[in-house]
CSV table of C-alpha atoms and ligand atoms in Angstrom, one decimal:
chain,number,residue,atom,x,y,z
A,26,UNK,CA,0.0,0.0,0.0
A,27,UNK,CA,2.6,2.4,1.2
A,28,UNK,CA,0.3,6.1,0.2
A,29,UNK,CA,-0.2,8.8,1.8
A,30,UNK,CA,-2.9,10.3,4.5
A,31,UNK,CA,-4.0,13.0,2.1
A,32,UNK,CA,-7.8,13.1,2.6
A,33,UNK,CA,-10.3,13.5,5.9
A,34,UNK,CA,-13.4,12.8,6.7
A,35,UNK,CA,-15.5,14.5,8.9
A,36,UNK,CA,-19.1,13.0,9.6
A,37,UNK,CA,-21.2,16.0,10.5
A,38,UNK,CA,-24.5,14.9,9.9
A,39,UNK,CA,-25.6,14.0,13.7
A,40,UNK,CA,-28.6,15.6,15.5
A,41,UNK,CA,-26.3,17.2,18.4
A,42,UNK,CA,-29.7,16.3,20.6
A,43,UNK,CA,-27.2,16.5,23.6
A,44,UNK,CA,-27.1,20.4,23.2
A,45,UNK,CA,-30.4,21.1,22.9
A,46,UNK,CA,-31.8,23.6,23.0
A,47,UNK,CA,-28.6,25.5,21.6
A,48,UNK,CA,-28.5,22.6,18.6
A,49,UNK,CA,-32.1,23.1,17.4
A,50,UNK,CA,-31.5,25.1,14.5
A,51,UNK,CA,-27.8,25.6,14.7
A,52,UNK,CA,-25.6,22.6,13.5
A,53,UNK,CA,-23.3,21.0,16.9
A,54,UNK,CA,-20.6,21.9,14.7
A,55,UNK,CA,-21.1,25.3,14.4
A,56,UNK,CA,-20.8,25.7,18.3
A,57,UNK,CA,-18.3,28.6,19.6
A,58,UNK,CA,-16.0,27.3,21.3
A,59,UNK,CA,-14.4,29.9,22.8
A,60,UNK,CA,-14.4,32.2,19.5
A,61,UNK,CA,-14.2,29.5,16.6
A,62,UNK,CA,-17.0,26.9,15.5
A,63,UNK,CA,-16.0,23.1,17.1
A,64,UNK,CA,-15.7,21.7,13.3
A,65,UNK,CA,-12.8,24.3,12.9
A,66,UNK,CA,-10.3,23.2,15.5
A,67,UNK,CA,-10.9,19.5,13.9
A,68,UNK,CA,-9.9,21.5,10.1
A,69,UNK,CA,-7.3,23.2,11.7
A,70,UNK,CA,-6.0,19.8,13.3
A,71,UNK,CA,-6.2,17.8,9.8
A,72,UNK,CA,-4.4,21.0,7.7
A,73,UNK,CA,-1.6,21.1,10.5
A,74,UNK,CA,-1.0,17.1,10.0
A,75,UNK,CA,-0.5,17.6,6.1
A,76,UNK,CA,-3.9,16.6,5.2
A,77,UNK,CA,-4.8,18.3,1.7
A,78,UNK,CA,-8.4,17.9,1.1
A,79,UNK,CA,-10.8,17.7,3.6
A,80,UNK,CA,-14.1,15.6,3.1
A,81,UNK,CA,-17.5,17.2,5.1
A,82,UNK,CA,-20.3,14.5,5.5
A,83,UNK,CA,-23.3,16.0,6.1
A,84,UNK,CA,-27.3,16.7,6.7
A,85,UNK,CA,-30.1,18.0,6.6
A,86,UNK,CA,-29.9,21.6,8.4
A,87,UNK,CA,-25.9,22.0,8.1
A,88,UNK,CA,-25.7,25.0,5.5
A,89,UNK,CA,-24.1,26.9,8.0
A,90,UNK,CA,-20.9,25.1,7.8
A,91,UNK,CA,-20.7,25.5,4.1
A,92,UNK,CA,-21.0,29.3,4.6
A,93,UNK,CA,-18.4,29.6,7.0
A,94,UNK,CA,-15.3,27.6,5.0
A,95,UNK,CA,-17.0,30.3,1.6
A,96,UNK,CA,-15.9,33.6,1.1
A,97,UNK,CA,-18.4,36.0,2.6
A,98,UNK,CA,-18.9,38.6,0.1
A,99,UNK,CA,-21.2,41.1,2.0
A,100,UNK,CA,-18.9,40.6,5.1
A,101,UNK,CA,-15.7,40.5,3.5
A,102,UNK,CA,-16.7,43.9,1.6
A,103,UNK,CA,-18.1,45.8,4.4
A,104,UNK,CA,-14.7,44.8,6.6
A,105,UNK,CA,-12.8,46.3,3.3
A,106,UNK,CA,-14.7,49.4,3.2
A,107,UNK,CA,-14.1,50.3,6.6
A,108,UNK,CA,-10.6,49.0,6.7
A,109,UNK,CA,-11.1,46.5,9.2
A,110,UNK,CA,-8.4,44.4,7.5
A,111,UNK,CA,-7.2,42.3,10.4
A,112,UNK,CA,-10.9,40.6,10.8
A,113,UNK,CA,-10.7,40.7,7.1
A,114,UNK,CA,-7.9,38.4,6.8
A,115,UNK,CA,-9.3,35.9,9.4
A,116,UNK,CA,-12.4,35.6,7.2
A,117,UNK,CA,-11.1,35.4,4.0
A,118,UNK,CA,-8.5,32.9,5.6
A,119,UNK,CA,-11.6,30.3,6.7
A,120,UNK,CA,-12.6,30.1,3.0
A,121,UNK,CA,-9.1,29.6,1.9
A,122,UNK,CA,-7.5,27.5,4.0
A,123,UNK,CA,-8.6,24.5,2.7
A,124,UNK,CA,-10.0,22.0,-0.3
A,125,UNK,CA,-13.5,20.9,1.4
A,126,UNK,CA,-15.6,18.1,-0.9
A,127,UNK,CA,-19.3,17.9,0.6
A,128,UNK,CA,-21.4,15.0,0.3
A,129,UNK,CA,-24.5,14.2,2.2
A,130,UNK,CA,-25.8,11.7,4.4
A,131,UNK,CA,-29.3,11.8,4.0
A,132,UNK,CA,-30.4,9.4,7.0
A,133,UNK,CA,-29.3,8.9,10.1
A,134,UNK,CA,-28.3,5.5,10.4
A,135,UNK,CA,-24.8,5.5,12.2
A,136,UNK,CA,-21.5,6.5,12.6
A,137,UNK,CA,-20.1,3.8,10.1
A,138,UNK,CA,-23.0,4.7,7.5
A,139,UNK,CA,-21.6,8.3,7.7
A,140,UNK,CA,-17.6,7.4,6.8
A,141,UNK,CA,-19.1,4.7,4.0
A,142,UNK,CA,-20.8,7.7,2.3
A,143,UNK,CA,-17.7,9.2,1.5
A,144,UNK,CA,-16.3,5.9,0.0
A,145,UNK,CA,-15.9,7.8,-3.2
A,146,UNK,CA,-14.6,10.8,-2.7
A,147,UNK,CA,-11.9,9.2,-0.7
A,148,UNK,CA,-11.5,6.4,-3.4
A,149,UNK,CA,-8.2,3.7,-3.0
A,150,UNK,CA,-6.1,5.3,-0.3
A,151,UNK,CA,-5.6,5.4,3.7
A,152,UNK,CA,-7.4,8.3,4.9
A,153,UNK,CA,-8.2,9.7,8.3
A,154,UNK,CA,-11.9,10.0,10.1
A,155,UNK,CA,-12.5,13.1,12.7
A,156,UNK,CA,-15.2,13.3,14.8
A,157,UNK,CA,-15.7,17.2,15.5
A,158,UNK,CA,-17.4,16.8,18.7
A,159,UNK,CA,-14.0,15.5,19.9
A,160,UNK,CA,-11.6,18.9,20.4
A,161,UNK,CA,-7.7,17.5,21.1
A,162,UNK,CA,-5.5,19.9,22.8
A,163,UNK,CA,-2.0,18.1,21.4
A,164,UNK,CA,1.4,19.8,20.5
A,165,UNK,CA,2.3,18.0,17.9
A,166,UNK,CA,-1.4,17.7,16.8
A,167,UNK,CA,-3.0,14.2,17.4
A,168,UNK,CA,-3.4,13.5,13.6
A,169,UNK,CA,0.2,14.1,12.8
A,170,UNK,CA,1.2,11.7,16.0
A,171,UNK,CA,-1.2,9.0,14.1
A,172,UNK,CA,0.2,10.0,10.6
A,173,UNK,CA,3.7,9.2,12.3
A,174,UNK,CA,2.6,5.7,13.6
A,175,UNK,CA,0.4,4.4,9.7
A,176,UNK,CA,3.8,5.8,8.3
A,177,UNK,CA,5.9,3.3,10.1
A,178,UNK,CA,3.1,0.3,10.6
A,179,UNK,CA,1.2,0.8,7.3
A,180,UNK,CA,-2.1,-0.7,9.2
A,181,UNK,CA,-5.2,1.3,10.3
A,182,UNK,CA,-4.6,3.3,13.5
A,183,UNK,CA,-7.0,4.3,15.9
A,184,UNK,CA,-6.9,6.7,18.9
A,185,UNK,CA,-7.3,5.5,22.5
A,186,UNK,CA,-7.1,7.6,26.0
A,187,UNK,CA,-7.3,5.9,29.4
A,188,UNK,CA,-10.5,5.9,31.0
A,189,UNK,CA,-11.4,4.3,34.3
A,190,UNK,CA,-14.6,3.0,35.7
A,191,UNK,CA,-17.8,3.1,34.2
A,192,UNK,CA,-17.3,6.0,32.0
A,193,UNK,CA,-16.0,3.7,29.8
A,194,UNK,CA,-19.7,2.7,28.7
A,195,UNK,CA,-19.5,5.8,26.8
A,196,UNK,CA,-17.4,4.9,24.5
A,197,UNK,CA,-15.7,2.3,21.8
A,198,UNK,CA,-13.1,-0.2,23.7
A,199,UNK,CA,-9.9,-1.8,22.3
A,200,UNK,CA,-8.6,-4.8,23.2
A,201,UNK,CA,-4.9,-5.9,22.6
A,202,UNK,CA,-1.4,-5.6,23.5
A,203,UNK,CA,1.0,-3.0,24.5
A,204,UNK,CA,3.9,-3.3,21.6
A,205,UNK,CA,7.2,-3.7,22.8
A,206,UNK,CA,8.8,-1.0,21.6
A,207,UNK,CA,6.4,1.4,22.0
A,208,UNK,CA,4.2,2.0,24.9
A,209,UNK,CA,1.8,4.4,23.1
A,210,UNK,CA,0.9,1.6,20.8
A,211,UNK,CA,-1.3,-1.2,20.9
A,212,UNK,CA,-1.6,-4.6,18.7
A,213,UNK,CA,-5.2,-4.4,18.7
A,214,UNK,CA,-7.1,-7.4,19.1
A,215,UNK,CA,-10.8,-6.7,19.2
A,216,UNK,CA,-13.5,-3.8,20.0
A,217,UNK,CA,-16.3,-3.3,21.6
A,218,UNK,CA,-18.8,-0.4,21.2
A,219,UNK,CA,-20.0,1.3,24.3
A,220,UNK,CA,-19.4,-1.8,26.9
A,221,UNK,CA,-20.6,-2.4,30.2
A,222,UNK,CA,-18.1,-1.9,32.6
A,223,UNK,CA,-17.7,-5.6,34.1
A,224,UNK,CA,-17.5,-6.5,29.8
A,225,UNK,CA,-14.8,-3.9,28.7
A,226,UNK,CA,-11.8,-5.8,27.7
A,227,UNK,CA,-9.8,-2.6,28.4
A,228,UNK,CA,-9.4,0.7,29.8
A,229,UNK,CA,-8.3,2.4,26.2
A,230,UNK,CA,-11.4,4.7,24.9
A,231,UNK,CA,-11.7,4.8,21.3
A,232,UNK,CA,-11.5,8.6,20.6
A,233,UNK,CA,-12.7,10.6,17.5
A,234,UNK,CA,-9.4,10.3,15.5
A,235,UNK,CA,-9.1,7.7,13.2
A,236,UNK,CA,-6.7,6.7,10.2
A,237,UNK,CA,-7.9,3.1,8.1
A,238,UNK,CA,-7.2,1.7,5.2
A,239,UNK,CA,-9.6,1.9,2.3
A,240,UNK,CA,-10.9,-2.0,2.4
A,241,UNK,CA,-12.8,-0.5,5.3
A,242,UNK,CA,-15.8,0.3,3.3
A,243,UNK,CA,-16.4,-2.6,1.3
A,244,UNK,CA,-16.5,-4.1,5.3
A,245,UNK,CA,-18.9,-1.4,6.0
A,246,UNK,CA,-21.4,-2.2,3.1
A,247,UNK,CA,-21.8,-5.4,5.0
A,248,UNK,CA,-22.3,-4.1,8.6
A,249,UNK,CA,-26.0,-4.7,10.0
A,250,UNK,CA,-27.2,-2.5,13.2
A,251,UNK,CA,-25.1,-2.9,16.2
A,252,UNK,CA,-24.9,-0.9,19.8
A,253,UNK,CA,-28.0,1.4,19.7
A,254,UNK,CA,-29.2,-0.1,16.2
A,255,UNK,CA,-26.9,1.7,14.3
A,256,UNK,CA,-24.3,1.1,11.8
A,257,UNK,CA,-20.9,1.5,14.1
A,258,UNK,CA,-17.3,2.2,12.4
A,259,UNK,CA,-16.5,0.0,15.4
A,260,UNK,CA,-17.9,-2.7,13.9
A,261,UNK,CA,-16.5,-2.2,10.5
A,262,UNK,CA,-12.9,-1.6,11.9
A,263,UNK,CA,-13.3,-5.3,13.9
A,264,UNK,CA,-14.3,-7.1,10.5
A,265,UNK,CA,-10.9,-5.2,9.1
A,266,UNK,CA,-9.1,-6.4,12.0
A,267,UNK,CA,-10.3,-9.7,11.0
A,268,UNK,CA,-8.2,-9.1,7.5
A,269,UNK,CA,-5.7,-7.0,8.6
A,270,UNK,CA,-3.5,-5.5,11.1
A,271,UNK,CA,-5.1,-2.6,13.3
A,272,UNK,CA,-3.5,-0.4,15.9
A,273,UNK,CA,-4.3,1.7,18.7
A,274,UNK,CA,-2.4,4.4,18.9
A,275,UNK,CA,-3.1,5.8,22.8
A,276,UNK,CA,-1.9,9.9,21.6
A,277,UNK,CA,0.1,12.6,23.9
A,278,UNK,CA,-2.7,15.4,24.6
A,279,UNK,CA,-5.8,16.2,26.3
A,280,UNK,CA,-9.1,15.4,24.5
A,281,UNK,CA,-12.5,17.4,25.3
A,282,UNK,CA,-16.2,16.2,24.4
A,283,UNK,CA,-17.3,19.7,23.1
A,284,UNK,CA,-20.5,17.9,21.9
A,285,UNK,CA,-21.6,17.9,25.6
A,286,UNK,CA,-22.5,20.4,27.8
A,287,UNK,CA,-20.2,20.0,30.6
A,288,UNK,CA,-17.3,19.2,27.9
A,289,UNK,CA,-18.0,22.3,26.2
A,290,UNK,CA,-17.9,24.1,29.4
A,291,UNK,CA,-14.3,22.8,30.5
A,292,UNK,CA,-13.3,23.4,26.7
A,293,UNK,CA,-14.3,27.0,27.4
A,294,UNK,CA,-12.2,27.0,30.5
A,295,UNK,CA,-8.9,25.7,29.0
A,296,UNK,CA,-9.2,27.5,26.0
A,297,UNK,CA,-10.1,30.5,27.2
A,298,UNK,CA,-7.4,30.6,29.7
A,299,UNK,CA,-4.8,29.9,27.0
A,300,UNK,CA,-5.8,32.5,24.7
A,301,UNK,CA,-2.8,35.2,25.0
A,302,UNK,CA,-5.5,38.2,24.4
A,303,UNK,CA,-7.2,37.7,27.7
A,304,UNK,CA,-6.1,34.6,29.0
A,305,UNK,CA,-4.6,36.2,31.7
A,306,UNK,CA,-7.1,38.5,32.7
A,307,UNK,CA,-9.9,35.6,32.3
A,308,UNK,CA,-7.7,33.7,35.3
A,309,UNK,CA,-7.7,36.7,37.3
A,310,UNK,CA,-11.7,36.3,36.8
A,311,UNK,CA,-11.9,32.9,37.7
A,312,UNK,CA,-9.9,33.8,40.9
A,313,UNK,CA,-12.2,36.4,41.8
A,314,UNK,CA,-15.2,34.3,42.0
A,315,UNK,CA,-13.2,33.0,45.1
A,316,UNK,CA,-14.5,29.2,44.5
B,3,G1P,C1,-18.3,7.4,18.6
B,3,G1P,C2,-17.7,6.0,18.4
B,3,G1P,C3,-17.1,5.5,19.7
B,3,G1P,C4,-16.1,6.5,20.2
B,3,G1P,C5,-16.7,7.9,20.4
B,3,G1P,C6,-15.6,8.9,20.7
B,3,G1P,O1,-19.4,7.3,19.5
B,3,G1P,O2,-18.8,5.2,18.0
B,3,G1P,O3,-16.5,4.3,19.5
B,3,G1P,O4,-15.6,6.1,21.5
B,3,G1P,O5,-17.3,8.3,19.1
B,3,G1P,O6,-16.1,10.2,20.8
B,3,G1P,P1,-20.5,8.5,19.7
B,3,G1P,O7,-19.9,9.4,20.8
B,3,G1P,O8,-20.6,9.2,18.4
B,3,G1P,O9,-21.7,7.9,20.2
């Protein structure tokens, strides 16, 4: 195989009925998190890991994320006109910083429905899968760690973070072994989506970041309903596993669930308090409230 990690994939087509009410009209993507939509961070993630075009699948109700990666002409020329040129550049910048392919998911029928529907814009190549909801706070980025890892395996790799007790529930579990010569890396021998505690084979939490192999949709045309009768990736990454080698990759960083409220929240907090603007004055803020 040996190609390149050129394209992502973003499935945006979810519901985002954990925000509601904020996600009624608005698309879950299109939250602020601090001062920049959710689905940015996860563009600005892919771009900063050398991916070239990025792939958006989405639904019903998400025009608003088309709109933000286009050039705003009304804005654009009323920021001109009154020689706002900083905010200028930042909006122009959105609509050119990357090559975005669109294609929609027109029912809701899983996570692993969502990445098949963009079987042919990716076409014959290893290509990454984001999940927006998940924010990663990595230096270097968590894609590029993963990029590093397919690079040297050449087998699907799949992001994992420790997480005890039954929050694992909440998530996709990997089972394998820790490889010898690297901690961070595990030989993965099985999955299971959203376990109860006492039937998690692990502690590693399958996190939005994913890089596979393109034999992974064929796999998916043939996955029925699984956990919550939906189509899971999980389930189409164990019937690759069943073909071919597949990793967890268990990345350096700090991963927040900006699709919840409480995430968001703590998103907001880090964020916030890193931004050098006002990060500074937001602390001495926090410190005020005296809690
Ligand atoms: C999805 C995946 C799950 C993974 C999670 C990470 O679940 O199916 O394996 O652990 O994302 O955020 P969702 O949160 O969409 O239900």
């Amino acid at each position: 195989m040996n190609k390149k990690v050129r394209k992502a994939v973003f499935p945006a087509g979810g519901l985002g009925t954990r925000f509601l009410p904020a996600t009624k009209v608005i698309p879950k993507e299109m939250l602020a998190l601090v001062d920049k939509p959710i689905i940015q961070y996860g563009v600005e993630e892919a771009l900063a890991s050398g991916i070239e075009h990025i792939i958006f699948v989405t639904g019903r109700g998400k025009g608003a994320m088309e709109d933000h990666f286009d050039y705003s002409f009304e804005l654009d020329h009323t920021l001109e006109r009154r020689g706002k040129n900083e905010i200028l550049e930042v909006s122009r910048g959105i609509a050119s910083m990357a090559r975005i392919s669109y294609v929609r998911q027109k029912e809701p029928l899983g996570l692993g429905h969502a990445v098949l529907c963009a079987k042919e814009l990716v076409g014959d190549e290893p290509f990454a899968v984001i999940l927006p909801d998940d924010v990663i706070d990595a230096n270097p980025p968590c894609l590029k760690q993963m990029i590093k890892v397919f690079n040297e395996k050449q087998g699907s790799i799949i992001a994992t973070m420790a997480v005890d007790g039954p929050a694992i529930s909440a998530y996709g579990c990997l089972a394998g072994s820790v490889d010898k010569k690297n901690p961070r890396i595990y030989n993965c021998t099985g999955m299971v989506e959203k376990p109860k505690l006492e039937k998690a084979p692990s502690n590693q939490a399958i996190i939005g970041r994913y890089i596979l192999t393109p034999r992974v949709f064929d796999l998916l045309e043939k996955t029925t309903p699984g956990a919550g009768g939906e189509i899971q990736l999980t389930d189409g990454i164990l019937a690759l596993l069943k073909k071919e080698k597949v990793y967890g990759y268990n990345f350096k960083g700090k991963r927040f669930d900006a699709g919840d409220k409480f995430g968001m929240l703590q998103a907001t907090v880090e964020f916030a308090l890193k931004r050098p603007e006002f990060g500074e004055k937001f602390r001495e803020y926090l410190k005020g409230l005296g809690i």
